[in-house]
PDB file of C-alpha atoms in Angstrom:
ATOM      1  CA  MET A   1       0.477  -0.124   0.092  1.00 58.00           C
ATOM      2  CA  GLU A   2       1.647   3.527  -0.840  1.00 62.00           C
ATOM      3  CA  GLY A   3       1.576   5.962   1.436  1.00 71.00           C
ATOM      4  CA  GLY A   4       1.584   9.940   1.989  1.00 92.00           C
ATOM      5  CA  TYR A   5      -1.182  12.278   2.010  1.00 96.00           C
ATOM      6  CA  SER A   6      -2.502  11.380  -1.006  1.00 96.00           C
ATOM      7  CA  THR A   7      -3.662   8.252  -0.365  1.00 96.00           C
ATOM      8  CA  PHE A   8      -5.019   9.558   2.794  1.00 97.00           C
ATOM      9  CA  VAL A   9      -6.594  11.815  -0.121  1.00 97.00           C
ATOM     10  CA  ASP A  10      -8.066   9.269  -1.812  1.00 97.00           C
ATOM     11  CA  GLN A  11      -9.951   7.338   0.644  1.00 98.00           C
ATOM     12  CA  LEU A  12     -12.187   9.904   1.959  1.00 98.00           C
ATOM     13  CA  ASP A  13     -14.548   9.731  -0.387  1.00 98.00           C
ATOM     14  CA  PHE A  14     -15.371   6.327   0.313  1.00 98.00           C
ATOM     15  CA  VAL A  15     -14.788   7.807   4.150  1.00 98.00           C
ATOM     16  CA  THR A  16     -18.301  10.005   4.278  1.00 98.00           C
ATOM     17  CA  ASN A  17     -20.376   7.011   2.176  1.00 97.00           C
ATOM     18  CA  GLU A  18     -19.721   4.656   5.268  1.00 97.00           C
ATOM     19  CA  TYR A  19     -20.376   7.859   7.538  1.00 97.00           C
ATOM     20  CA  PRO A  20     -22.754  10.160   6.143  1.00 96.00           C
ATOM     21  CA  ASN A  21     -22.370  12.554   9.436  1.00 97.00           C
ATOM     22  CA  LEU A  22     -18.809  12.559   8.698  1.00 98.00           C
ATOM     23  CA  LYS A  23     -17.151  14.987   5.617  1.00 98.00           C
ATOM     24  CA  ILE A  24     -14.938  16.653   3.508  1.00 98.00           C
ATOM     25  CA  VAL A  25     -13.431  19.756   3.914  1.00 98.00           C
ATOM     26  CA  SER A  26     -11.135  22.028   2.404  1.00 97.00           C
ATOM     27  CA  GLU A  27      -8.803  24.940   5.000  1.00 96.00           C
ATOM     28  CA  ASN A  28      -5.426  26.455   4.328  1.00 93.00           C
ATOM     29  CA  GLY A  29      -5.110  23.377   1.180  1.00 93.00           C
ATOM     30  CA  GLU A  30      -5.326  20.544   3.316  1.00 96.00           C
ATOM     31  CA  LYS A  31      -8.838  18.117   2.798  1.00 98.00           C
ATOM     32  CA  PHE A  32      -9.485  16.143   5.820  1.00 98.00           C
ATOM     33  CA  LEU A  33     -13.110  15.168   7.496  1.00 98.00           C
ATOM     34  CA  ARG A  34     -15.154  16.847   9.979  1.00 98.00           C
ATOM     35  CA  GLY A  35     -18.365  16.315  11.000  1.00 98.00           C
ATOM     36  CA  ASN A  36     -19.822  13.791  14.280  1.00 98.00           C
ATOM     37  CA  LEU A  37     -19.292  10.589  15.609  1.00 97.00           C
ATOM     38  CA  ASP A  38     -22.154   8.885  17.540  1.00 95.00           C
ATOM     39  CA  ILE A  39     -21.135   6.259  20.616  1.00 94.00           C
ATOM     40  CA  VAL A  40     -23.673   3.330  20.098  1.00 89.00           C
ATOM     41  CA  ASP A  41     -22.565   0.559  21.951  1.00 83.00           C
ATOM     42  CA  GLU A  42     -23.844  -3.882  21.698  1.00 84.00           C
ATOM     43  CA  ASP A  43     -26.909  -3.258  22.537  1.00 85.00           C
ATOM     44  CA  GLY A  44     -28.063  -0.350  20.234  1.00 86.00           C
ATOM     45  CA  LYS A  45     -27.848   2.070  23.580  1.00 86.00           C
ATOM     46  CA  ALA A  46     -26.200   5.750  22.651  1.00 88.00           C
ATOM     47  CA  TRP A  47     -24.204   7.066  24.323  1.00 89.00           C
ATOM     48  CA  GLU A  48     -22.768   9.903  22.685  1.00 94.00           C
ATOM     49  CA  SER A  49     -22.091  12.077  19.969  1.00 96.00           C
ATOM     50  CA  TYR A  50     -19.312  13.925  19.479  1.00 97.00           C
ATOM     51  CA  GLN A  51     -18.009  16.295  16.688  1.00 98.00           C
ATOM     52  CA  VAL A  52     -15.189  15.331  15.095  1.00 98.00           C
ATOM     53  CA  GLU A  53     -11.725  16.464  12.497  1.00 98.00           C
ATOM     54  CA  ILE A  54      -9.952  13.456  10.803  1.00 98.00           C
ATOM     55  CA  LYS A  55      -6.552  15.040   9.775  1.00 98.00           C
ATOM     56  CA  TYR A  56      -3.478  13.161   7.409  1.00 98.00           C
ATOM     57  CA  LYS A  57      -0.225  12.283   9.610  1.00 97.00           C
ATOM     58  CA  LYS A  58       2.862  12.334   8.258  1.00 95.00           C
ATOM     59  CA  GLY A  59       2.838   8.031   8.034  1.00 95.00           C
ATOM     60  CA  PHE A  60      -0.124   7.182   6.808  1.00 97.00           C
ATOM     61  CA  PRO A  61      -1.233   4.608   6.227  1.00 97.00           C
ATOM     62  CA  TYR A  62       1.464   2.832   8.246  1.00 96.00           C
ATOM     63  CA  ARG A  63       0.188   6.126  10.969  1.00 97.00           C
ATOM     64  CA  PHE A  64      -3.067   6.215  12.469  1.00 98.00           C
ATOM     65  CA  PRO A  65      -4.571   9.782  11.131  1.00 98.00           C
ATOM     66  CA  LYS A  66      -4.815  12.829  13.193  1.00 98.00           C
ATOM     67  CA  VAL A  67      -7.981  12.669  15.249  1.00 98.00           C
ATOM     68  CA  PHE A  68      -8.870  15.757  17.342  1.00 98.00           C
ATOM     69  CA  GLU A  69     -12.237  16.346  19.185  1.00 98.00           C
ATOM     70  CA  THR A  70     -13.801  19.373  18.825  1.00 97.00           C
ATOM     71  CA  SER A  71     -16.871  18.930  20.904  1.00 96.00           C
ATOM     72  CA  ASP A  72     -15.268  19.747  24.435  1.00 95.00           C
ATOM     73  CA  LYS A  73     -16.809  17.171  26.028  1.00 96.00           C
ATOM     74  CA  ILE A  74     -12.987  15.137  26.659  1.00 96.00           C
ATOM     75  CA  PRO A  75     -11.194  17.033  29.054  1.00 96.00           C
ATOM     76  CA  LYS A  76      -7.781  18.190  27.047  1.00 96.00           C
ATOM     77  CA  ILE A  77      -5.419  17.599  29.464  1.00 95.00           C
ATOM     78  CA  ALA A  78      -2.756  14.262  29.138  1.00 93.00           C
ATOM     79  CA  ASP A  79      -5.138  12.192  31.871  1.00 93.00           C
ATOM     80  CA  TRP A  80      -7.548  11.516  29.399  1.00 95.00           C
ATOM     81  CA  HIS A  81      -5.393  10.989  26.882  1.00 95.00           C
ATOM     82  CA  ILE A  82      -4.750  14.337  25.011  1.00 96.00           C
ATOM     83  CA  TYR A  83      -1.648  15.499  23.573  1.00 96.00           C
ATOM     84  CA  LYS A  84      -0.342  18.987  24.372  1.00 95.00           C
ATOM     85  CA  ASP A  85      -1.388  19.730  20.795  1.00 96.00           C
ATOM     86  CA  GLU A  86      -4.607  18.527  21.276  1.00 97.00           C
ATOM     87  CA  SER A  87      -4.983  16.112  19.641  1.00 98.00           C
ATOM     88  CA  CYS A  88      -6.521  12.387  20.770  1.00 97.00           C
ATOM     89  CA  CYS A  89      -3.329   9.320  22.008  1.00 96.00           C
ATOM     90  CA  ILE A  90      -6.091   6.476  20.505  1.00 96.00           C
ATOM     91  CA  ASP A  91      -3.270   3.824  21.571  1.00 96.00           C
ATOM     92  CA  VAL A  92       1.082   3.736  22.286  1.00 96.00           C
ATOM     93  CA  GLU A  93       3.337   4.469  19.409  1.00 96.00           C
ATOM     94  CA  PRO A  94       4.787   0.466  19.457  1.00 97.00           C
ATOM     95  CA  SER A  95       1.091  -1.053  19.254  1.00 96.00           C
ATOM     96  CA  GLU A  96       0.330   1.274  16.903  1.00 97.00           C
ATOM     97  CA  ILE A  97       3.363   1.247  14.634  1.00 96.00           C
ATOM     98  CA  ILE A  98       1.989  -2.893  14.465  1.00 96.00           C
ATOM     99  CA  LYS A  99      -1.316  -2.536  13.664  1.00 96.00           C
ATOM    100  CA  CYS A 100      -0.359  -0.269  10.276  1.00 96.00           C
ATOM    101  CA  ARG A 101       2.373  -2.694  10.028  1.00 94.00           C
ATOM    102  CA  ASP A 102       1.036  -3.408   6.514  1.00 94.00           C
ATOM    103  CA  GLY A 103      -1.037  -0.028   5.909  1.00 96.00           C
ATOM    104  CA  ILE A 104      -4.881   0.461   7.285  1.00 97.00           C
ATOM    105  CA  THR A 105      -7.389   2.874   5.286  1.00 98.00           C
ATOM    106  CA  ILE A 106      -9.180   5.193   7.423  1.00 98.00           C
ATOM    107  CA  ILE A 107     -12.334   3.016   7.499  1.00 98.00           C
ATOM    108  CA  ASP A 108     -11.155   0.986   9.691  1.00 97.00           C
ATOM    109  CA  PHE A 109      -8.936   2.787  12.084  1.00 98.00           C
ATOM    110  CA  ILE A 110     -12.352   4.611  12.615  1.00 98.00           C
ATOM    111  CA  GLY A 111     -13.739   0.980  13.675  1.00 97.00           C
ATOM    112  CA  HIS A 112     -11.044  -0.164  15.110  1.00 96.00           C
ATOM    113  CA  GLU A 113      -9.891   2.163  16.454  1.00 97.00           C
ATOM    114  CA  LEU A 114     -11.681   6.226  17.168  1.00 98.00           C
ATOM    115  CA  LEU A 115     -14.710   5.021  17.976  1.00 97.00           C
ATOM    116  CA  PRO A 116     -13.559   2.382  20.487  1.00 95.00           C
ATOM    117  CA  TYR A 117     -11.205   4.939  21.527  1.00 96.00           C
ATOM    118  CA  LEU A 118     -14.444   7.749  22.066  1.00 96.00           C
ATOM    119  CA  PHE A 119     -16.142   4.907  23.882  1.00 94.00           C
ATOM    120  CA  ASN A 120     -13.931   4.213  26.317  1.00 94.00           C
ATOM    121  CA  GLN A 121     -13.464   8.055  27.177  1.00 95.00           C
ATOM    122  CA  THR A 122     -18.258   7.918  26.976  1.00 94.00           C
ATOM    123  CA  HIS A 123     -17.409   5.387  29.975  1.00 91.00           C
ATOM    124  CA  ARG A 124     -15.680   7.239  32.258  1.00 92.00           C
ATOM    125  CA  ARG A 125     -17.365  11.249  31.492  1.00 92.00           C
ATOM    126  CA  VAL A 126     -20.041   8.946  32.758  1.00 90.00           C
ATOM    127  CA  GLU A 127     -19.265   6.372  34.856  1.00 89.00           C
ATOM    128  CA  GLY A 128     -16.101   7.750  36.360  1.00 91.00           C
ATOM    129  CA  TYR A 129     -14.170   4.863  35.099  1.00 90.00           C
ATOM    130  CA  TYR A 130     -12.464   3.622  31.836  1.00 89.00           C
ATOM    131  CA  VAL A 131     -14.346   0.231  30.602  1.00 85.00           C
ATOM    132  CA  ASN A 132     -10.832  -0.861  28.622  1.00 78.00           C
ATOM    133  CA  SER A 133      -8.213   0.452  31.234  1.00 71.00           C
ATOM    134  CA  GLY A 134      -5.746   0.102  27.421  1.00 79.00           C
ATOM    135  CA  TYR A 135      -2.389   1.642  29.001  1.00 88.00           C
ATOM    136  CA  SER A 136      -0.992   5.006  30.489  1.00 89.00           C
ATOM    137  CA  HIS A 137      -0.404   8.206  28.465  1.00 89.00           C
ATOM    138  CA  GLY A 138       2.383   8.541  27.649  1.00 89.00           C
ATOM    139  CA  TRP A 139       5.643   7.055  28.191  1.00 91.00           C
ATOM    140  CA  ILE A 140       4.610   4.743  31.390  1.00 92.00           C
ATOM    141  CA  GLY A 141       1.897   3.228  28.332  1.00 94.00           C
ATOM    142  CA  VAL A 142       4.848   2.659  26.268  1.00 96.00           C
ATOM    143  CA  TYR A 143       6.478   0.608  28.879  1.00 95.00           C
ATOM    144  CA  GLU A 144       3.822  -1.184  29.720  1.00 95.00           C
ATOM    145  CA  PHE A 145       2.467  -2.110  26.678  1.00 97.00           C
ATOM    146  CA  TYR A 146       6.179  -3.918  26.639  1.00 97.00           C
ATOM    147  CA  SER A 147       5.885  -4.707  30.236  1.00 97.00           C
ATOM    148  CA  LYS A 148       2.552  -7.144  29.244  1.00 96.00           C
ATOM    149  CA  THR A 149       3.577  -8.384  25.370  1.00 97.00           C
ATOM    150  CA  LEU A 150       7.291  -9.827  26.630  1.00 97.00           C
ATOM    151  CA  GLU A 151       5.118 -10.629  30.214  1.00 96.00           C
ATOM    152  CA  THR A 152       8.043  -9.156  32.570  1.00 95.00           C
ATOM    153  CA  GLY A 153       5.511  -8.208  35.165  1.00 90.00           C
ATOM    154  CA  ASN A 154       7.131  -4.938  37.166  1.00 86.00           C
ATOM    155  CA  ASP A 155      11.114  -5.827  36.858  1.00 92.00           C
ATOM    156  CA  VAL A 156      11.356  -2.936  34.536  1.00 92.00           C
ATOM    157  CA  ARG A 157      15.209  -4.203  33.999  1.00 91.00           C
ATOM    158  CA  LYS A 158      13.929  -7.358  32.892  1.00 94.00           C
ATOM    159  CA  THR A 159      12.208  -5.565  29.789  1.00 95.00           C
ATOM    160  CA  LEU A 160      15.372  -3.320  29.216  1.00 93.00           C
ATOM    161  CA  ASP A 161      17.431  -7.013  28.329  1.00 92.00           C
ATOM    162  CA  LEU A 162      14.321  -9.013  26.693  1.00 96.00           C
ATOM    163  CA  MET A 163      13.762  -5.537  24.115  1.00 95.00           C
ATOM    164  CA  GLY A 164      17.591  -5.972  23.935  1.00 93.00           C
ATOM    165  CA  TYR A 165      17.395  -9.341  22.266  1.00 95.00           C
ATOM    166  CA  ILE A 166      14.912  -8.797  20.282  1.00 96.00           C
ATOM    167  CA  ALA A 167      16.422  -5.760  18.564  1.00 94.00           C
ATOM    168  CA  ASN A 168      20.182  -7.221  18.109  1.00 92.00           C
ATOM    169  CA  SER A 169      19.096 -10.458  17.522  1.00 94.00           C
ATOM    170  CA  SER A 170      18.028 -13.960  15.059  1.00 95.00           C
ATOM    171  CA  ARG A 171      15.083 -15.701  14.992  1.00 96.00           C
ATOM    172  CA  LEU A 172      15.261 -18.943  17.337  1.00 96.00           C
ATOM    173  CA  ASN A 173      14.814 -21.989  16.411  1.00 96.00           C
ATOM    174  CA  ARG A 174      11.005 -22.805  17.329  1.00 95.00           C
ATOM    175  CA  SER A 175      12.913 -25.809  19.532  1.00 96.00           C
ATOM    176  CA  ASN A 176      15.521 -24.398  21.158  1.00 97.00           C
ATOM    177  CA  LYS A 177      15.561 -22.853  24.690  1.00 97.00           C
ATOM    178  CA  CYS A 178      13.490 -19.514  24.998  1.00 97.00           C
ATOM    179  CA  PHE A 179      16.392 -16.024  25.029  1.00 97.00           C
ATOM    180  CA  CYS A 180      14.292 -14.810  28.807  1.00 96.00           C
ATOM    181  CA  GLY A 181      16.323 -17.964  30.573  1.00 93.00           C
ATOM    182  CA  SER A 182      13.051 -19.780  31.002  1.00 95.00           C
ATOM    183  CA  ASN A 183      13.911 -23.399  30.076  1.00 93.00           C
ATOM    184  CA  ASN A 184      10.778 -23.600  27.999  1.00 96.00           C
ATOM    185  CA  LEU A 185      10.892 -24.248  23.899  1.00 97.00           C
ATOM    186  CA  PHE A 186      10.854 -20.769  22.361  1.00 98.00           C
ATOM    187  CA  ARG A 187       7.609 -21.780  20.677  1.00 97.00           C
ATOM    188  CA  ASN A 188       6.106 -22.425  24.259  1.00 97.00           C
ATOM    189  CA  CYS A 189       7.211 -18.935  25.430  1.00 97.00           C
ATOM    190  CA  HIS A 190       7.827 -16.215  23.798  1.00 98.00           C
ATOM    191  CA  MET A 191       8.157 -17.059  20.633  1.00 98.00           C
ATOM    192  CA  GLU A 192       5.047 -14.508  20.012  1.00 97.00           C
ATOM    193  CA  ALA A 193       6.231 -11.290  21.611  1.00 97.00           C
ATOM    194  CA  PHE A 194       9.019 -11.701  19.252  1.00 98.00           C
ATOM    195  CA  ASP A 195       7.640 -11.479  15.916  1.00 97.00           C
ATOM    196  CA  ASP A 196       5.099  -8.925  17.080  1.00 96.00           C
ATOM    197  CA  LEU A 197       8.422  -6.148  18.124  1.00 97.00           C
ATOM    198  CA  LYS A 198      10.456  -7.508  15.444  1.00 96.00           C
ATOM    199  CA  LYS A 199       7.544  -5.301  13.743  1.00 95.00           C
ATOM    200  CA  LEU A 200       9.660  -2.356  14.609  1.00 96.00           C
ATOM    201  CA  ASP A 201      12.331  -1.375  13.133  1.00 92.00           C
ATOM    202  CA  ARG A 202      15.808  -1.491  15.353  1.00 94.00           C
ATOM    203  CA  ASP A 203      15.990   1.855  15.599  1.00 93.00           C
ATOM    204  CA  THR A 204      12.407   2.625  17.435  1.00 95.00           C
ATOM    205  CA  LEU A 205      12.737  -0.360  19.898  1.00 95.00           C
ATOM    206  CA  LEU A 206      16.533   0.884  20.984  1.00 93.00           C
ATOM    207  CA  ASP A 207      14.439   5.104  21.216  1.00 93.00           C
ATOM    208  CA  HIS A 208      12.096   3.433  23.043  1.00 95.00           C
ATOM    209  CA  MET A 209      14.431   1.829  25.713  1.00 93.00           C
ATOM    210  CA  GLU A 210      16.228   4.522  25.853  1.00 90.00           C
ATOM    211  CA  ILE A 211      13.196   6.824  26.642  1.00 92.00           C
ATOM    212  CA  ILE A 212      12.027   3.509  29.750  1.00 92.00           C
ATOM    213  CA  TYR A 213      16.637   3.799  31.334  1.00 88.00           C
ATOM    214  CA  GLN A 214      15.620   8.147  31.128  1.00 87.00           C
ATOM    215  CA  ARG A 215      11.986   8.316  32.845  1.00 88.00           C
ATOM    216  CA  SER A 216      12.698   4.900  34.859  1.00 85.00           C
ATOM    217  CA  GLY A 217      15.645   6.163  36.987  1.00 79.00           C
ATOM    218  CA  ILE A 218      17.064   2.612  36.780  1.00 75.00           C
ATOM    219  CA  SER A 219      21.124   2.698  36.341  1.00 66.00           C
ATOM    220  CA  GLY A 220      22.477   1.219  32.962  1.00 62.00           C
ATOM    221  CA  ILE A 221      21.431   4.172  30.833  1.00 60.00           C
ATOM    222  CA  ASP A 222      26.071   3.834  29.598  1.00 66.00           C
ATOM    223  CA  ARG A 223      25.542   0.024  29.486  1.00 65.00           C
ATOM    224  CA  PHE A 224      22.897   0.844  27.310  1.00 61.00           C
ATOM    225  CA  LYS A 225      24.370   2.595  25.416  1.00 61.00           C
ATOM    226  CA  SER A 226      27.732   0.959  24.274  1.00 64.00           C
ATOM    227  CA  SER A 227      25.369  -2.879  24.118  1.00 67.00           C
ATOM    228  CA  TYR A 228      23.008  -1.785  22.140  1.00 64.00           C
ATOM    229  CA  ARG A 229      23.354   0.772  20.086  1.00 61.00           C
ATOM    230  CA  LEU A 230      26.184  -0.863  18.181  1.00 55.00           C
TER     231      LEU A 230
END
């Protein structure tokens, strides 16, 4: 799938056919979507309607579009998964990159990512908590993603060690002992996690490792730079 602004624009008519409350607008030479999305649960209960703008973001379709909730129903603060530019934080970066590995469409993005995000925000506004907890905002959410994928609990150092192995190593044979040191066979242990995280390029993994080292406050940044960034 080709990428770029033209790919985004080429999909807009299909989106408005699927979601007629979204319209194509053009401002400052940029085309994007603006309109309302209704939040309806699986039982048909209508919860809320949000006005949104869905705009091109560099990297599309291998990254999510940029979304702004313009009806001002969601507080524009990090605790509500909103970035400083007031765009919506739909997912943590490594998860987003993996989901977009083969390219996405705007329609799939709305159905699989944006509407669940808005429903979760609505549930917190109405009931006081997120129904799908997801990951925390910012670097903590990035760490939580890797910790969950690698099943390392709250062991930051082990998470980083396994990330480093994946960044710099080739895939083991299915019948080898797993690289995590568990003594289990690779196919019964971290094979799926390895394959998922290998969908990220090496520089992305190393950048996330460095962020976790720095923000967690643990020692080892010098060892990281000498051992992993070869």
